[in-house]
PDB file of C-alpha atoms in Angstrom:
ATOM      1  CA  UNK A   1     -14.854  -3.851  -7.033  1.00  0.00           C
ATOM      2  CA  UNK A   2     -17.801  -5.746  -7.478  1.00  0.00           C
ATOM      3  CA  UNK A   3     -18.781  -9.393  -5.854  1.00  0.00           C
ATOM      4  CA  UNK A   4     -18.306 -11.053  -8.890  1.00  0.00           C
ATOM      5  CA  UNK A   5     -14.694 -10.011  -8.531  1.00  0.00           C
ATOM      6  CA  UNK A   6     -13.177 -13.291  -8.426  1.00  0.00           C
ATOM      7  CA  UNK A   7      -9.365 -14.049  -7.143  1.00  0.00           C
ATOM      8  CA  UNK A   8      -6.825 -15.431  -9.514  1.00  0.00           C
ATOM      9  CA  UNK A   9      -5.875 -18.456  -7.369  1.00  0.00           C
ATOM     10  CA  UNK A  10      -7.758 -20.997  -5.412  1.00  0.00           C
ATOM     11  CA  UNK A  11      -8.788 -20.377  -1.995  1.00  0.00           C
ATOM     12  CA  UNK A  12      -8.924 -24.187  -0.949  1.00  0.00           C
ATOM     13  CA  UNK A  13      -7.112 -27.244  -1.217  1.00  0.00           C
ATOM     14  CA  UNK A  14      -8.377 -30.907  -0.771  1.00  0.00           C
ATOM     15  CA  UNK A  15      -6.965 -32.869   2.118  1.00  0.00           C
ATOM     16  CA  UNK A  16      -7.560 -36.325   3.361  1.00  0.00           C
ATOM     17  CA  UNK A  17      -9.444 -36.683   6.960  1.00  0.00           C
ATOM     18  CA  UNK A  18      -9.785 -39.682   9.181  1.00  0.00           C
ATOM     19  CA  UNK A  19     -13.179 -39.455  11.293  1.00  0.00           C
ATOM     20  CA  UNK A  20     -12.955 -41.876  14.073  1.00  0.00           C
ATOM     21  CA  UNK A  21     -16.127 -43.543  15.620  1.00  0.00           C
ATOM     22  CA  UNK A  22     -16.757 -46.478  18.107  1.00  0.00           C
ATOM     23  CA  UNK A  23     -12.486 -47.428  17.406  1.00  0.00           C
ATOM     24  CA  UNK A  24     -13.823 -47.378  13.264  1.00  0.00           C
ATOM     25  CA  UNK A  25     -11.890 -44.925  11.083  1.00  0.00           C
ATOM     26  CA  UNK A  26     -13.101 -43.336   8.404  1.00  0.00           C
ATOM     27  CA  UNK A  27     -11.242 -41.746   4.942  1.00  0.00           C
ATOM     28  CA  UNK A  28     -12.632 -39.341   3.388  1.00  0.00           C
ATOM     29  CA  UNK A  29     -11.540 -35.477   1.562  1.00  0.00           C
ATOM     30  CA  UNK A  30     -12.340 -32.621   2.923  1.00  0.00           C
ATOM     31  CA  UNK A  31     -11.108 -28.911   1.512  1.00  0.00           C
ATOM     32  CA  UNK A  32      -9.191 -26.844   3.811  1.00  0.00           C
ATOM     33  CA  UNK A  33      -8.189 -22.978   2.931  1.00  0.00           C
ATOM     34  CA  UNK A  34      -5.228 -22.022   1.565  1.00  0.00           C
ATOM     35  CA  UNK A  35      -2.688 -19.520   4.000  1.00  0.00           C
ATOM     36  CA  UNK A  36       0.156 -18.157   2.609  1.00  0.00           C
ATOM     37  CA  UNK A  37       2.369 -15.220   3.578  1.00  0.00           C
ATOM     38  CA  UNK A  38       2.153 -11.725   1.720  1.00  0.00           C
ATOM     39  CA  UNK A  39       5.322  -9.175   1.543  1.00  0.00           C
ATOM     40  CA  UNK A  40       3.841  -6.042   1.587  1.00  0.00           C
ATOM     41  CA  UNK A  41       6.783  -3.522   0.053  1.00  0.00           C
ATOM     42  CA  UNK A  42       6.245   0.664   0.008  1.00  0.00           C
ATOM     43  CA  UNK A  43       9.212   1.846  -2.582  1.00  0.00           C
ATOM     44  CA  UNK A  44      10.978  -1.137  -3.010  1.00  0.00           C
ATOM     45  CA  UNK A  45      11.381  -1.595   0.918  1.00  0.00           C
ATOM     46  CA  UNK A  46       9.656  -4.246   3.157  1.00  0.00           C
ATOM     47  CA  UNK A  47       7.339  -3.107   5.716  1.00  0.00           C
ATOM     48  CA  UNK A  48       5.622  -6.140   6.948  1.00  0.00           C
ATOM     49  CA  UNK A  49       4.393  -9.652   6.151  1.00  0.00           C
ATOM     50  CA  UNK A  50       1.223 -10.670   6.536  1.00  0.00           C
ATOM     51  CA  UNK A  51      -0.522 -14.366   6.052  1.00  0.00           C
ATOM     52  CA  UNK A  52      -3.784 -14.078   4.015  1.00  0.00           C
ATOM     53  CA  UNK A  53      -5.675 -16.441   1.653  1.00  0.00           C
ATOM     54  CA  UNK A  54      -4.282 -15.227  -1.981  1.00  0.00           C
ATOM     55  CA  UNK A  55      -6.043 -12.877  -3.965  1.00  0.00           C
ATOM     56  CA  UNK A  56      -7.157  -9.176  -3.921  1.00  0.00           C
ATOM     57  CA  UNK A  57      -3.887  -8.469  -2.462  1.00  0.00           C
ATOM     58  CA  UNK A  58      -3.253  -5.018  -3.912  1.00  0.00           C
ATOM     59  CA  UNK A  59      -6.611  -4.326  -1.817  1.00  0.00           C
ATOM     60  CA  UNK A  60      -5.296  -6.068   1.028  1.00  0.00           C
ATOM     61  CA  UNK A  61      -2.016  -3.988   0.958  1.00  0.00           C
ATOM     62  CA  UNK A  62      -3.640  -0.389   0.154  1.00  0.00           C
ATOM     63  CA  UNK A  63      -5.972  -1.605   3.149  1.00  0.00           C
ATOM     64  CA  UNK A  64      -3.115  -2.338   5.528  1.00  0.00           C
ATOM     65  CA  UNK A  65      -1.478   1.104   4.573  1.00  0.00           C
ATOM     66  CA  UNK A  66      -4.279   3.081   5.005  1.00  0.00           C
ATOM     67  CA  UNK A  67      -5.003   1.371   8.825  1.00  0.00           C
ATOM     68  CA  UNK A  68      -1.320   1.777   9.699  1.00  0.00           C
ATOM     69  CA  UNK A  69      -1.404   5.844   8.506  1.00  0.00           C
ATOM     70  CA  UNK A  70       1.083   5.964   5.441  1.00  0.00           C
ATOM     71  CA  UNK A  71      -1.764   6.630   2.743  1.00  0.00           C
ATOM     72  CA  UNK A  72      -4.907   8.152   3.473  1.00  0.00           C
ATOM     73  CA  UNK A  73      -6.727   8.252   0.290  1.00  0.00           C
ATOM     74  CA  UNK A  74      -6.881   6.811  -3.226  1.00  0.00           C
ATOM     75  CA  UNK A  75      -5.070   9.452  -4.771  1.00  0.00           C
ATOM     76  CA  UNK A  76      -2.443   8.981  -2.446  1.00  0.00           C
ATOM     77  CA  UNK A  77      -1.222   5.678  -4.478  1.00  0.00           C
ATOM     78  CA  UNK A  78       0.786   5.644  -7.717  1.00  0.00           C
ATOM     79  CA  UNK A  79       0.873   1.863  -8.569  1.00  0.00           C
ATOM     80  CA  UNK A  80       0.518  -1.413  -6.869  1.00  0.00           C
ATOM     81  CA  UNK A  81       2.201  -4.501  -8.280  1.00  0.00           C
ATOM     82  CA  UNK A  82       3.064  -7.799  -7.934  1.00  0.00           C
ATOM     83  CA  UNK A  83       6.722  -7.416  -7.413  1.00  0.00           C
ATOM     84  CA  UNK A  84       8.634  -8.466 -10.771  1.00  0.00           C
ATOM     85  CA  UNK A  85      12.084  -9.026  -9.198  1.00  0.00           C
ATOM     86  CA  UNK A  86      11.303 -11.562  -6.917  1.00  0.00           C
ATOM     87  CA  UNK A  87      13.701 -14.610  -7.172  1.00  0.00           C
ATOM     88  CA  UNK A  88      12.556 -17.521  -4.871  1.00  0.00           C
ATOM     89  CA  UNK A  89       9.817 -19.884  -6.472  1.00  0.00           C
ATOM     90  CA  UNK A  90       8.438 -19.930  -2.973  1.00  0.00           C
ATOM     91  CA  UNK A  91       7.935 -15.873  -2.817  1.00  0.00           C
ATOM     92  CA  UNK A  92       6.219 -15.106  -6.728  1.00  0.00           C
ATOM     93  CA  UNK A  93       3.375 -13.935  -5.854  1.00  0.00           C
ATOM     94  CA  UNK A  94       3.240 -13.534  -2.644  1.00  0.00           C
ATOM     95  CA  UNK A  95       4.714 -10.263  -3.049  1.00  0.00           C
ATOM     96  CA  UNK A  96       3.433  -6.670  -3.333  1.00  0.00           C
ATOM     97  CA  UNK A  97       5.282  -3.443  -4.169  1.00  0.00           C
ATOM     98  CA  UNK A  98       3.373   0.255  -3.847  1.00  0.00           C
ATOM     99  CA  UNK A  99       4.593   3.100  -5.125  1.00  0.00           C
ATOM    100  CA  UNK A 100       3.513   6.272  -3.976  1.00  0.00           C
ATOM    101  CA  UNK A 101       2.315   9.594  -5.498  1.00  0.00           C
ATOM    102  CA  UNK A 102       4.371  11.470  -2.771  1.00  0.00           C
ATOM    103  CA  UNK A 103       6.485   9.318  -0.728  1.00  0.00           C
ATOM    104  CA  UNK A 104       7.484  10.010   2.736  1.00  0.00           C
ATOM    105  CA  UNK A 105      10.955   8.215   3.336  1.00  0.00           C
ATOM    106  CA  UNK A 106      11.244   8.330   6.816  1.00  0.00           C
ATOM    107  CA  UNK A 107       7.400   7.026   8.088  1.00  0.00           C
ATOM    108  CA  UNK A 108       8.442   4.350   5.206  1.00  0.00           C
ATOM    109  CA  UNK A 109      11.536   3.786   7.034  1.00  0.00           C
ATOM    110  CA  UNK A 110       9.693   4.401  10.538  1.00  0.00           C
ATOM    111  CA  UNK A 111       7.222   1.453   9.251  1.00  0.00           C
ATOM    112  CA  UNK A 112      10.444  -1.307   8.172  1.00  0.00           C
ATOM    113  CA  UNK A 113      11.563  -1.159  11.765  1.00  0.00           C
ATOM    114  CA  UNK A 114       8.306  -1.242  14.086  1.00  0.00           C
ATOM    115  CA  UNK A 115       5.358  -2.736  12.050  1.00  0.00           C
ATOM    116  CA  UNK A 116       3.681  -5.875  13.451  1.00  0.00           C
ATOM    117  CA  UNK A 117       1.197  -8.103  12.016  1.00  0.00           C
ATOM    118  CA  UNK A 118      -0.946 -11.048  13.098  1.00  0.00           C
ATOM    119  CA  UNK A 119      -3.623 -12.876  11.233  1.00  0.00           C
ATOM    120  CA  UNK A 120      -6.193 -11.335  13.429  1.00  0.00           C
ATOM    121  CA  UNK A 121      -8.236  -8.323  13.097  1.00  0.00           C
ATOM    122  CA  UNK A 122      -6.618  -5.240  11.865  1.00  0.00           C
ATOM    123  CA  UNK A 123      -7.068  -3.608  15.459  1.00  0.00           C
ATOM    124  CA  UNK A 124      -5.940  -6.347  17.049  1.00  0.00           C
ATOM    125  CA  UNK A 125      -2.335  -5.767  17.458  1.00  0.00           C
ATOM    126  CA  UNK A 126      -2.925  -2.502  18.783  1.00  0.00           C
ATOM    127  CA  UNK A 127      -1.914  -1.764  22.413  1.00  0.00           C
ATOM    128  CA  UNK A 128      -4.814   0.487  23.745  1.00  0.00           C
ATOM    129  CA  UNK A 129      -8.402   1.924  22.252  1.00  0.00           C
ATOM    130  CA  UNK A 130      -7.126   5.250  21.651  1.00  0.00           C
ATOM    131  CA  UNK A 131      -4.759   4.594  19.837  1.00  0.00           C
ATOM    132  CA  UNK A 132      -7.147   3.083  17.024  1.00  0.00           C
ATOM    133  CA  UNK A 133      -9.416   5.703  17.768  1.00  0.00           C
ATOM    134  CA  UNK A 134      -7.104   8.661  16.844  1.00  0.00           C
ATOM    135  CA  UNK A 135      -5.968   7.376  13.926  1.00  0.00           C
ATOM    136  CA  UNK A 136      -9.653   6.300  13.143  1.00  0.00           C
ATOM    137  CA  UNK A 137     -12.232   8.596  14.722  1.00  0.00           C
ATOM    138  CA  UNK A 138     -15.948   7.299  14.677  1.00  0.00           C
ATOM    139  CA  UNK A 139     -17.997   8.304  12.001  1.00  0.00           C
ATOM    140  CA  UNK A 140     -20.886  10.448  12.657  1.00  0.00           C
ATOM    141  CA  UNK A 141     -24.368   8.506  11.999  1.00  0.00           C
ATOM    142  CA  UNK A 142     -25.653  10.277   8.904  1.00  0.00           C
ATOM    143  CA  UNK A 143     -27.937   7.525   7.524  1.00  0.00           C
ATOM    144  CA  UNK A 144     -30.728   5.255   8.232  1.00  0.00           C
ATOM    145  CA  UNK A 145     -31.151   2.079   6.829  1.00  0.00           C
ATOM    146  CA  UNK A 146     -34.649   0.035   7.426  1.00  0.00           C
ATOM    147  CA  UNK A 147     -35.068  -3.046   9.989  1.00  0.00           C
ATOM    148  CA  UNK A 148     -35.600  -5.008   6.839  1.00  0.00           C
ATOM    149  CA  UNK A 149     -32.803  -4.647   4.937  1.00  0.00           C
ATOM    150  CA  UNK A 150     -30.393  -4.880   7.422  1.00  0.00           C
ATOM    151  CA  UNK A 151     -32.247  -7.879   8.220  1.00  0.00           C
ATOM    152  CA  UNK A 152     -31.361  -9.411   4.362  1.00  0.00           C
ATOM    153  CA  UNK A 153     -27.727  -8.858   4.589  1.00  0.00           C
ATOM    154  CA  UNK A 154     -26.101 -11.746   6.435  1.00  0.00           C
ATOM    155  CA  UNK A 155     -28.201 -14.107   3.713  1.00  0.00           C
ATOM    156  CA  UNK A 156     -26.471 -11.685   1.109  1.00  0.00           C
ATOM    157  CA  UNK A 157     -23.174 -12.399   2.000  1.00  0.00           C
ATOM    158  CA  UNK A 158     -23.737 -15.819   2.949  1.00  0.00           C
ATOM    159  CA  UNK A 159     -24.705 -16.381  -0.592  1.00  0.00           C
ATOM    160  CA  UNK A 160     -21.704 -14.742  -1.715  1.00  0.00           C
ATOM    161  CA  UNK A 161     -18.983 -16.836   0.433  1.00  0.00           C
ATOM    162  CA  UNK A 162     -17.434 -19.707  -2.135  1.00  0.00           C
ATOM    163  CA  UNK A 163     -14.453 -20.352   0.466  1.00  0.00           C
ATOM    164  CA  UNK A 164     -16.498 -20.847   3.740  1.00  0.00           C
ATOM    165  CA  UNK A 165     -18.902 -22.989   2.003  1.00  0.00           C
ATOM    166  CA  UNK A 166     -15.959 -25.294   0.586  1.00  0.00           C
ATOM    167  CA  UNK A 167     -13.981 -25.157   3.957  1.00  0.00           C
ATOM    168  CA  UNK A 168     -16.718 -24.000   6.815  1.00  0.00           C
ATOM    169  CA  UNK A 169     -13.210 -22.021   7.880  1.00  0.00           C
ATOM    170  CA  UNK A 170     -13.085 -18.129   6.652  1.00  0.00           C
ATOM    171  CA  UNK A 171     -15.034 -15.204   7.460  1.00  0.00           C
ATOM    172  CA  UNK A 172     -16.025 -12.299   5.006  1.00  0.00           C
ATOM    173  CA  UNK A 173     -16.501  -8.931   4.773  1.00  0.00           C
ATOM    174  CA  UNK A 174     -19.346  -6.935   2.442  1.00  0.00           C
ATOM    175  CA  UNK A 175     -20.022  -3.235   1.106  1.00  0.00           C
ATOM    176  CA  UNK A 176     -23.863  -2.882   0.575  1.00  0.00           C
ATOM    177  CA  UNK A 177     -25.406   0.225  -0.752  1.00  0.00           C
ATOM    178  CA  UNK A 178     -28.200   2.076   1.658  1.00  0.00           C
ATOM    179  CA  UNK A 179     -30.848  -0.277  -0.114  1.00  0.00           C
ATOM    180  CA  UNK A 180     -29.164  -3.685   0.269  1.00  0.00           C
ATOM    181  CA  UNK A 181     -27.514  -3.801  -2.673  1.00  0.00           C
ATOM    182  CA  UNK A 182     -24.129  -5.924  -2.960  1.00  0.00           C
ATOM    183  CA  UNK A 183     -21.237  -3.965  -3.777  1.00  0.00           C
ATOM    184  CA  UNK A 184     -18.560  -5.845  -3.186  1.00  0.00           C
ATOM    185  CA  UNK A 185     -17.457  -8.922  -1.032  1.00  0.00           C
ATOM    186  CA  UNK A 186     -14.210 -10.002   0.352  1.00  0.00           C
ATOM    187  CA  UNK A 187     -13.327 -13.507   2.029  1.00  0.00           C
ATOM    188  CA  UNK A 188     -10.490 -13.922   4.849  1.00  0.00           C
ATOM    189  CA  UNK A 189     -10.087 -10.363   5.595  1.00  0.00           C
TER     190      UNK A 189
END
């Protein structure tokens, strides 16, 4: 996972505008970014859809397993995939399948019937605080990082953003080491 990690599969599309000004319209492209829906399957079984700009979707779908409780580490995770036996034209690739070192069939089966996603934050759908807080307690403050690299980071990542600066429209995400390094950057997360 590094920031030159680039996905597979555009994250914009070009569009035509019309700009209107004193009753004068204008024509002119603009780039927009791409949505499109993601099946995320555990064992072969469907446990929730989620819209996301394609790519890094195995990330996307160990990330959304680990926030709803069904994996809790790496290790946890036999294989992700893009599912092979998809059928629709409309569906290939938009589909992921993990398999699991040690699967637990009924929180799989627990998840097919009660999951919910939006396209907002991951904690978003959630119905009170503590319920995000005891699945995710706060982590104790362990480190210090200076004034002045904290103060580099938003240029970092800005730097870093291909899709907001062709469509002014998604937000990112970065891991930086201690010292302001870049580790890795993610768009539309």
């Amino acid at each position: 996972m590094n920031p030159s990690d680039a996905p597979r599969t555009p994250l914009s599309s070009e569009v035509v505008i019309t700009r209107w000004n004193d009753g004068q319209s204008e024509k002119r492209p603009d780039r927009v970014a791409i949505e499109e829906p993601l099946e995320i399957r555990v064992e072969g079984k469907s446990v929730a859809v989620v819209m996301r700009t394609p790519g890094h979707d195995r990330e996307l779908a160990a990330g959304f397993l680990v926030s709803e409780g069904l994996i809790a580490a790496r290790n946890d995770v036999f294989e992700i995939s893009e599912c092979p036996s998809v059928q629709s034209e409309e569906a290939k690739g938009n589909v992921i399948d993990v398999l699991l070192k040690k699967p637990d069939l009924k929180k799989i089966e627990s998840m097919t019937r009660h999951v919910f996603t939006s396209s907002s934050c991951g904690i978003c759908g959630k119905a009170t605080i503590e319920s995000v807080m005891e699945k995710h307690p706060v982590v104790p403050n362990k480190v210090t990082v200076s004034k002045s690299v904290i103060a580099q980071l938003p240029e970092k990542l800005a730097a870093q953003q291909k899709a907001f600066h062709e469509t002014g429209g998604l937000h990112a995400s970065a891991l930086f080491d201690l010292d302001g390094n870049l580790l890795a950057v993610r768009e539309d997360v």
